[in-house]
Structure formats: structure tokens, C-alpha cells
Short mmCIF file of C-alpha atoms in Angstrom, two decimals:
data_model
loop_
_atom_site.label_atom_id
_atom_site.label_comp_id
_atom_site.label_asym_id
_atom_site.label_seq_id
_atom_site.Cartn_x
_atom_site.Cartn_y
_atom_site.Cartn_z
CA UNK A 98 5.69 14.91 20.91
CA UNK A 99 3.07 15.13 23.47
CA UNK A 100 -0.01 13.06 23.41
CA UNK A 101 -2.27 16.16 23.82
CA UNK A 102 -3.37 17.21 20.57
CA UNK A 103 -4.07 20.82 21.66
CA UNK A 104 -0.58 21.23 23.25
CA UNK A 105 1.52 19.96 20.22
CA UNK A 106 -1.51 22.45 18.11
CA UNK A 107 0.22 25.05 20.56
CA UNK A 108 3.89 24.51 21.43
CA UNK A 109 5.93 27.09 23.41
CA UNK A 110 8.40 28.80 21.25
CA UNK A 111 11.39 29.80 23.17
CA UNK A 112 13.94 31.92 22.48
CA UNK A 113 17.26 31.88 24.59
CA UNK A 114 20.71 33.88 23.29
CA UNK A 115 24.19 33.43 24.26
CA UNK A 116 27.79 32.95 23.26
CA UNK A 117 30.40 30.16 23.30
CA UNK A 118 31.73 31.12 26.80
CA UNK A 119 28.36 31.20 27.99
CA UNK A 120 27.40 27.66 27.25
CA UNK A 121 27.82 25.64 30.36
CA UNK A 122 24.76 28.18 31.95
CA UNK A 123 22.93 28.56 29.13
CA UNK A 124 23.13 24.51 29.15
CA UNK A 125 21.59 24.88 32.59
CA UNK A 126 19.07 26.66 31.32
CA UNK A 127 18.45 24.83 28.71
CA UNK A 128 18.22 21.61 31.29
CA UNK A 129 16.11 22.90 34.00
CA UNK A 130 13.41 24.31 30.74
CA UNK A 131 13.02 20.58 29.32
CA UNK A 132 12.87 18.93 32.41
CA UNK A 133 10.31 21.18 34.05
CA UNK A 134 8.09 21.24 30.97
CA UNK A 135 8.26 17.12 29.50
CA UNK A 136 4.86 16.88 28.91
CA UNK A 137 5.20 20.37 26.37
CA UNK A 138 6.32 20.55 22.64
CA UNK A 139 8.66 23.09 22.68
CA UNK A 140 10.61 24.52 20.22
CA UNK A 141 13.58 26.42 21.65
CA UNK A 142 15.76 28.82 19.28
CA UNK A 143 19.32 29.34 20.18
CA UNK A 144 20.48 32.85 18.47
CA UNK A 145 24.42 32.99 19.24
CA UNK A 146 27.70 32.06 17.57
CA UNK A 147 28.06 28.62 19.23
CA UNK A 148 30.80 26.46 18.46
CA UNK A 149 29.81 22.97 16.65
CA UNK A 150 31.21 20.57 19.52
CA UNK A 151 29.00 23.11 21.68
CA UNK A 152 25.68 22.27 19.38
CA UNK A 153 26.24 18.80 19.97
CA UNK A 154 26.56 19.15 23.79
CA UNK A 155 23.33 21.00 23.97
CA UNK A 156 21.56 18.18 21.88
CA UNK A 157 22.52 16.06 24.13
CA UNK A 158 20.38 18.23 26.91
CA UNK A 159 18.01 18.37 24.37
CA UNK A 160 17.61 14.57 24.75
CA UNK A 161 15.93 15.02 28.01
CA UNK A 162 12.86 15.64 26.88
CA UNK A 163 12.37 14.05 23.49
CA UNK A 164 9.21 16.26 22.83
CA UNK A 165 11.56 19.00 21.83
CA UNK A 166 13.12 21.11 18.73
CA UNK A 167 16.42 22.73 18.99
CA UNK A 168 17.14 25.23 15.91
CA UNK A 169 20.34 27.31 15.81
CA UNK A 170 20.50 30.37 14.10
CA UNK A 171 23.86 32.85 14.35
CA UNK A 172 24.28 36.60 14.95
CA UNK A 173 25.85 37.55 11.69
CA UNK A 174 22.61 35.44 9.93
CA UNK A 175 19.99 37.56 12.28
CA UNK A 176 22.59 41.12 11.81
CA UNK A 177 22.73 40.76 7.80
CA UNK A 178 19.34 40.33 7.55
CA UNK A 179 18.24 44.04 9.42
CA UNK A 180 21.06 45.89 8.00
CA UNK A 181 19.09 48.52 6.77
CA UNK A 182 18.51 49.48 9.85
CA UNK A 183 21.03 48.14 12.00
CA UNK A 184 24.77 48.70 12.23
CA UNK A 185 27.01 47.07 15.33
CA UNK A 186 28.70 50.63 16.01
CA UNK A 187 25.06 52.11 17.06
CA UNK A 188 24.86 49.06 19.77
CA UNK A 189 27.01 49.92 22.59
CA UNK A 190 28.49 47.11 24.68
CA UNK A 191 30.31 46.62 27.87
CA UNK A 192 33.25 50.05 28.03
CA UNK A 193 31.16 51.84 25.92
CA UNK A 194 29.91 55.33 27.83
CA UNK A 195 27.97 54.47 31.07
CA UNK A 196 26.87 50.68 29.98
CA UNK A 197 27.42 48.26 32.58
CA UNK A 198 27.90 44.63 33.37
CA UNK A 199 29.11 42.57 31.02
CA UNK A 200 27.12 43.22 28.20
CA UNK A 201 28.25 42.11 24.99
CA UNK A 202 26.44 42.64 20.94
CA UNK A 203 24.61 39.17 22.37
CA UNK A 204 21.93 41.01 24.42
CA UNK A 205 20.39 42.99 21.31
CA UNK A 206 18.40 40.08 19.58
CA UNK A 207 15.86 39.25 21.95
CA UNK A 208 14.55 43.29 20.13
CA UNK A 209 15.68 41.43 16.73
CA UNK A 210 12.64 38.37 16.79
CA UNK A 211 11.28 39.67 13.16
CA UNK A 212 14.54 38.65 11.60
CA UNK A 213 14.67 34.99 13.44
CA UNK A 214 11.09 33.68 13.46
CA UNK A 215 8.25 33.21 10.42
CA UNK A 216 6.22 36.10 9.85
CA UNK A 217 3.18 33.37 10.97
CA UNK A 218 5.03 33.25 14.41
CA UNK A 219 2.60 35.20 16.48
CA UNK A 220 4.49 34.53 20.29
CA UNK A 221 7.75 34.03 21.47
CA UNK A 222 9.51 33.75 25.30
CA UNK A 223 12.57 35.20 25.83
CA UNK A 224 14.67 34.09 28.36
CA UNK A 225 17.90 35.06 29.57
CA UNK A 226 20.80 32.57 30.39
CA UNK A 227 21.55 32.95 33.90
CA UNK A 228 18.15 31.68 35.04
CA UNK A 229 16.64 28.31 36.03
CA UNK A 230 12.88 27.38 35.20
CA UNK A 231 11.89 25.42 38.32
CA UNK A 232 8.47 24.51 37.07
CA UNK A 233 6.01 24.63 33.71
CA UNK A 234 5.84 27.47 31.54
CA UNK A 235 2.55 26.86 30.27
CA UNK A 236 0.57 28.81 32.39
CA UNK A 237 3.10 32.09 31.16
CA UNK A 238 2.46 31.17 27.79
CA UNK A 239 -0.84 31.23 27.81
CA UNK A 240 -1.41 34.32 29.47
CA UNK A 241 -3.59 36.74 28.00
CA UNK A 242 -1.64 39.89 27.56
CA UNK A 243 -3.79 41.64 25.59
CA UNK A 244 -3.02 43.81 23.05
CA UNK A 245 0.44 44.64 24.54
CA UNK A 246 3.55 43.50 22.41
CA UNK A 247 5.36 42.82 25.32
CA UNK A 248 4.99 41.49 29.16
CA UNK A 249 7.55 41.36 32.00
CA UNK A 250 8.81 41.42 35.31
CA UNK A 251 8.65 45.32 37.15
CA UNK A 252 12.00 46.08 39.00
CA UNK A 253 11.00 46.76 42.69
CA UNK A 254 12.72 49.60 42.49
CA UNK A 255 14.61 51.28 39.56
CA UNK A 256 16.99 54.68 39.15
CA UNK A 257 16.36 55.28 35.43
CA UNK A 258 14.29 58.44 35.52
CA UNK A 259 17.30 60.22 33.91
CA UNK A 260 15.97 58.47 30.61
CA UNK A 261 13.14 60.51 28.41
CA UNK A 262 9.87 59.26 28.81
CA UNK A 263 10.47 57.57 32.62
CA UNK A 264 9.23 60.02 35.62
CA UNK A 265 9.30 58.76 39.21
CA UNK A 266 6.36 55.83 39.55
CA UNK A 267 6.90 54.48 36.42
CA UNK A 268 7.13 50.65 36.41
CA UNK A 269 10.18 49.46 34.58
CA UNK A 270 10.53 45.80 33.56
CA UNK A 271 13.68 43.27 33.50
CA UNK A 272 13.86 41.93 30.30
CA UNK A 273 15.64 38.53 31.72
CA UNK A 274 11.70 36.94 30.97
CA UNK A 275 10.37 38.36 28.02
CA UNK A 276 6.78 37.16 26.02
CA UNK A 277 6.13 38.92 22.91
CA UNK A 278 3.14 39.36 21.17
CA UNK A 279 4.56 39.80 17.94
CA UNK A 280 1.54 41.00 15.57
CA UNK A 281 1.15 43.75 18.32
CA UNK A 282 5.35 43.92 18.18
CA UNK A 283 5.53 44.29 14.54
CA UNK A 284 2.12 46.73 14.03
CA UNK A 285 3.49 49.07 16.57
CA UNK A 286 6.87 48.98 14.90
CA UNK A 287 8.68 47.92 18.53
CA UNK A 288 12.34 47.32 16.90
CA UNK A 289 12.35 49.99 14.86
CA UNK A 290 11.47 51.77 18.09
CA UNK A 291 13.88 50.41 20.20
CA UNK A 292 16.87 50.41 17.89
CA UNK A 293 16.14 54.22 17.36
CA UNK A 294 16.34 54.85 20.98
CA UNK A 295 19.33 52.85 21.30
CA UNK A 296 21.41 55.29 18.80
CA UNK A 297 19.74 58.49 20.10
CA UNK A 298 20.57 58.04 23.69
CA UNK A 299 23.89 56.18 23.66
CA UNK A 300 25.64 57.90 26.28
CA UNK A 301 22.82 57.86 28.69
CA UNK A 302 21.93 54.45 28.55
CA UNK A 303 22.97 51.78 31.30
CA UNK A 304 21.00 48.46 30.70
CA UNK A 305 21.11 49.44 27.14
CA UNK A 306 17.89 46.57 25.59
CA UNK A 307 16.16 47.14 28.87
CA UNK A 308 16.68 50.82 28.98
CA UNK A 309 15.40 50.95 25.55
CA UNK A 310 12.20 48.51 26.40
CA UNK A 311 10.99 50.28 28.89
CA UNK A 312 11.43 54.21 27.57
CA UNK A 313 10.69 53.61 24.05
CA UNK A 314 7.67 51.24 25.23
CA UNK A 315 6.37 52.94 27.60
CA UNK A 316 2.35 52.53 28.53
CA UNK A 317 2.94 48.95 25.72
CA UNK A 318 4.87 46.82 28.21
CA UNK A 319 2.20 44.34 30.01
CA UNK A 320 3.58 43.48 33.77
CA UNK A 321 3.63 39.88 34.75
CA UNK A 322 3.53 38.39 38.31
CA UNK A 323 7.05 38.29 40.18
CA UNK A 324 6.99 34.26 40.16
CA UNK A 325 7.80 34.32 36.25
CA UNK A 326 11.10 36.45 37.37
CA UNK A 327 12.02 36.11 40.66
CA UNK A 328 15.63 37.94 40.77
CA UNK A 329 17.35 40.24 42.83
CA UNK A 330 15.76 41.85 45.57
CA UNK A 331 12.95 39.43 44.95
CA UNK A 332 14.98 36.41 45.47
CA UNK A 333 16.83 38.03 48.75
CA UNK A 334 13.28 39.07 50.12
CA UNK A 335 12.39 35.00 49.18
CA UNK A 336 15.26 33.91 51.14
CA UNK A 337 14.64 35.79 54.21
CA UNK A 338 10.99 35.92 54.39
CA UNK A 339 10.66 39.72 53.28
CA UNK A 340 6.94 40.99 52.85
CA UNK A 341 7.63 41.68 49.13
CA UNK A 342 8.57 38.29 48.35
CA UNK A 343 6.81 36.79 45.39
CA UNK A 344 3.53 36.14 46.26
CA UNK A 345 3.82 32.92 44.79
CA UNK A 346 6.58 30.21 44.48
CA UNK A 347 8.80 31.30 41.80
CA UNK A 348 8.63 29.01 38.43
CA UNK A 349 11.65 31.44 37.33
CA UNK A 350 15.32 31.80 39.23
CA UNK A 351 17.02 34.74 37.85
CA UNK A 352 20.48 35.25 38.70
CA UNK A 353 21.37 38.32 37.24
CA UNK A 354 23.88 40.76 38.77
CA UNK A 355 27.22 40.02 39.45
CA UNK A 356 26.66 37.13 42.03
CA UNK A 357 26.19 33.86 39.66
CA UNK A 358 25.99 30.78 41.20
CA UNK A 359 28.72 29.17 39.02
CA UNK A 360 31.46 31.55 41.13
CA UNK A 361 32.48 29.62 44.18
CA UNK A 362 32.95 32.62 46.40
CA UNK A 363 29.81 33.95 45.61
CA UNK A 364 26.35 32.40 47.55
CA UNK A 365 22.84 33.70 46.11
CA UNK A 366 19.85 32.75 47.42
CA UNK A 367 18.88 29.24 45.70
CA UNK A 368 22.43 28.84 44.10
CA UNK A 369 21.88 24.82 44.60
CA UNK A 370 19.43 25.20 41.80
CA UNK A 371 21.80 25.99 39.14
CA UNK A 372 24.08 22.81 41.03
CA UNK A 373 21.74 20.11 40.35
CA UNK A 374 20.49 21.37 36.95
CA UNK A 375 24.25 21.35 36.23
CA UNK A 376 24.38 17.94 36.62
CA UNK A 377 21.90 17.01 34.13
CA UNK A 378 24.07 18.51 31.60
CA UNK A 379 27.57 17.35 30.04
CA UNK A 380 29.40 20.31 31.88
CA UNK A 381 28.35 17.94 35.07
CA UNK A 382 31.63 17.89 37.58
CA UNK A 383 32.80 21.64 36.21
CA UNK A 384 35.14 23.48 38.27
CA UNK A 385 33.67 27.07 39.03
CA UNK A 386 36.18 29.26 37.51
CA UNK A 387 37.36 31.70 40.90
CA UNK A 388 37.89 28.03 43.31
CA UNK A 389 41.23 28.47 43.58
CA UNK A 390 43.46 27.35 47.05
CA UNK A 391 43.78 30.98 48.47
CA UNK A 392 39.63 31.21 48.01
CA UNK A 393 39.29 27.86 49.41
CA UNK A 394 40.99 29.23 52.43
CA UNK A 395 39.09 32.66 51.98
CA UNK A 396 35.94 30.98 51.90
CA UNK A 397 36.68 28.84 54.95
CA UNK A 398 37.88 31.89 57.15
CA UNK A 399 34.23 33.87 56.59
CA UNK A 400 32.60 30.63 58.00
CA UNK A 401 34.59 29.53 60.56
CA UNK A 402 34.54 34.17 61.64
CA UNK A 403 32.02 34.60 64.44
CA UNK A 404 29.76 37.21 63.50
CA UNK A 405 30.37 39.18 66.28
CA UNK A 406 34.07 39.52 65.03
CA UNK A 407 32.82 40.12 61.47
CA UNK A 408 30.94 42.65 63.14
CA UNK A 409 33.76 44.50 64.68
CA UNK A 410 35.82 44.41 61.73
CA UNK A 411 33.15 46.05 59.72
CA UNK A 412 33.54 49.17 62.46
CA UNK A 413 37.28 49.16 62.60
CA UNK A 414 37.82 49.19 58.93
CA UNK A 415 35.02 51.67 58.38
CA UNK A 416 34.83 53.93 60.97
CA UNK A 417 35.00 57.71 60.22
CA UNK A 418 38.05 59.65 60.48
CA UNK A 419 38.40 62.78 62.29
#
């Protein structure tokens, strides 16, 4: 533990959620959290059906900052104990009306947090596990949101006014980087909330948590500064010096979308982050999954392309037709 009494008085409880196919990144996460924050106490929660030789590998990340608690907990325990409420057919996943991405049963406990942590627990941070934390998370921790049972990252832009409750101008919030303040959560009745909205608005609903975050929430959502999410358009506007940029350096690498930075083909802004965090973990040396000989060769091609020809293939391949 820490030597500071009031820190170890005060850890930061974390909560991160993913499957067995997903542990490589959420080992990278996992990685770039301890190492950023070795002076903390944390105590990270893992809620996901992760093999045993899979808990072992993520001890071992765990051994990078010895101030830390790793605690497993699986779906099924977290699903069996809301089931008067909750029933997998009301969660649509990925194929399921207009839901997209690859969203799987996974993404619905960061709403479940009643069912995994102590009634006592009074805050918890979310975080999704295609992200890197590049510096500490204390100052997120201890920010003072209020009375709201929820802060987060606005979208700069959004196209979810089709849902009831959001009109044009209303902020709606990622829920990659959740904190929860859970006496608020749990007076308000958030997951009940939520979960309602969720079965009463299946077929309309796209980013089905966040969707249901920001319309059933709306006007109890707290909005933090871009730094503690910086994905997206923010991390594009980072990379090429855009006016809304993060205001300050990002503590928080989100890469959410379809362009991860474990595909070889694909190239986000800051990708080499999720590279050397890799490294610290025992998935170090992993081939990404798409290098194969003809994308080698594709790859090589669009670097060694002049982008003037680029250029003129765009036109020929796109021009109108008459």
C-alpha cells in the first residue's frame, strides 16, 4: 500500500468489464492504470467470464504495482443476483434491431454496480477496455460532482435526437469513462431507470447502455473535461492540431470505434500507446490478428502511393456518372 495514510483512507475503486477474447486489451488497460497511478491503492474489479489461465495472466499485470487489489466477479454471479428485474432477452446485443458495433451482454454491468459492490461503496470508475490511462486518476476521482449520480465525457457531436427525452443541444455523454456517485445512483433509482428504458425502446436504440444513460438520465449526468476521455473526433482534432482538441493533455486514450490499435491495417492517432503498454503485459510480442502477407503488401502499397496518385484514384473511382 501507499505510504500516505489519506490515500490508502481513500483508494480508487475501479471497475473495468470484459470477456475472454477481450483480454489481451483489457490487459493493456489494466497495465497502463497501475503503472500511471503506483503511488495509489487501488482496487480494480474485473466483472466478466474470464478464463482461469486468463486470471492468472492479469495478476501478473497486477504485479506492477504492488499497491493494488484485483477481485473477479462473473456475469452470471452479477445477472442472478438482479433477476427480478433483469432478464438477458430485454438486453439487446450486436444483430439485434438497429444496435451496432460489436456489442455483446458484457456492456450492461457498468448500469449493474448495486449488484457488484458493498452497499458502503459510495464511488466507483468505470472504464472501458479499449482505452489507455496515460497519467493519474486521482485528480478524476476526486472531483466534486455534486449531487449527480453520474459524470462523463459529452460527444462533440451526437445524432440521437430520435430517442425520447434528447432534443437538438442536448449534451450526450460516452460512457467509455464513467464515475458514479452511487448514494445519488441508488436514491434516484438510476438502474432501475436505465434497464426500463432499455426494454421500452429496444428497436430504437443504437449504443444501447449509452443510449439509455443519457435519455433516461437526462439533466443527472455531470460532464467532465475532454482530457478524462479523449476519443474520436477528440483524438483526430489532438493529432492534427484542431481548435477543439482537449484543452488539456489527455490522461485518457479512448479507442473506441472500429479503428483499434491492435489491427495492423488500421493507424489511430496515438496507436503506439496501446504498443508499449502491450509490452508490459504477458500478451507482449502478440501478432495483431488482420497482419497477414497480402496486408503486409496492402499496407506497404498506401505508403509507398504518392498522394497525388491517391488523390486521383479517389476521383476516378468516385466520380459521378452521367
Amino acid at each position: 500500500m501507499s505510504d500516505d495514510p489519506e490515500l490508502n483512507a481513500n483508494p480508487i475503486k475501479i471497475l473495468l468489464c470484459a470477456n475472454n477474447d477481450y483480454a489481451q486489451h483489457l490487459a493493456v488497460t489494466l497495465a497502463s492504470i497501475v503503472i500511471n497511478n503506483a503511488n495509489d491503492h487501488l482496487e480494480i474489479t474485473i466483472a466478466g467470464n474470464i478464463k482461469e489461465a486468463t486470471q492468472r495472466k492479469l495478476h501478473e499485470v497486477l504485479s506492477l504495482n504492488r499497491k493494488s487489489s484485483l477481485t473477479f466477479i462473473t456475469l452470471d454471479t452479477i445477472h442472478e443476483a438482479c433477476l427480478d428485474h433483469l432478464s438477458a432477452h430485454d438486453l439487446p446485443t450486436q444483430g439485434d434491431y438497429n444496435i451496432k458495433g460489436s456489442y455483446s451482454i458484457d456492456v450492461y454491468t457498468r448500469l449493474l454496480l448495486d449488484h457488484i459492490f458493498s452497499p458502503e461503496t459510495e464511488r466507483v470508475l468505470y472504464l472501458d477496455s479499449d482505452l489507455v490511462v496515460d497519467g493519474s486518476l486521482r485528480p478524476l476521482w476526486d472531483t466534486d460532482i455534486l449531487d449527480y449520480p453520474v459524470a462523463g465525457v459529452p460527444v462533440p457531436y451526437y445524432d440521437r435526437t430520435h430517442l425520447p427525452n434528447l432534443t437538438p443541444g442536448d449534451r450526450y455523454v460516452n460512457s467509455g469513462v464513467l464515475l458514479f456517485n452511487l448514494p445519488a445512483w441508488r436514491s434516484l433509482g438510476c438502474e432501475i431507470k436505465c434497464i426500463s428504458f432499455i426494454k421500452n425502446n429496444q428497436a430504437i436504440l443504437r449504443d444501447p447502455d449509452q443510449d439509455a444513460l443519457n435519455a433516461a438520465l437526462k439533466g443527472h449526468i455531470f460532464f467532465l473535461s475532454a482530457k478524462w476521455n479523449a476519443f474520436g473526433a477528440y483524438l483526430k482534432a489532438l493529432d492534427n492540431e484542431k481548435p477543439n482538441a482537449p484543452s488539456e493533455p489527455p490522461v485518457v486514450y479512448h479507442f473506441n470505434g472500429a479503428n483499434k490499435p491492435w489491427l495492423y491495417l488500421s493507424d489511430p492517432p496515438m496507436k503506439h500507446l496501446y504498443s508499449y503498454y502491450l509490452q508490459r503485459t504477458p500478451w507482449r510480442g502478440s501478432t495483431p490478428p488482420d497482419k497477414t502477407p497480402t496486408n503486409i503488401a496492402w499496407k506497404w502499397a498506401r505508403r509507398l502511393t504518392p498522394s497525388v496518385c491517391k488523390r486521383a484514384a479517389r476521383r476516378l473511382l468516385f466520380r459521378p456518372t452521367l
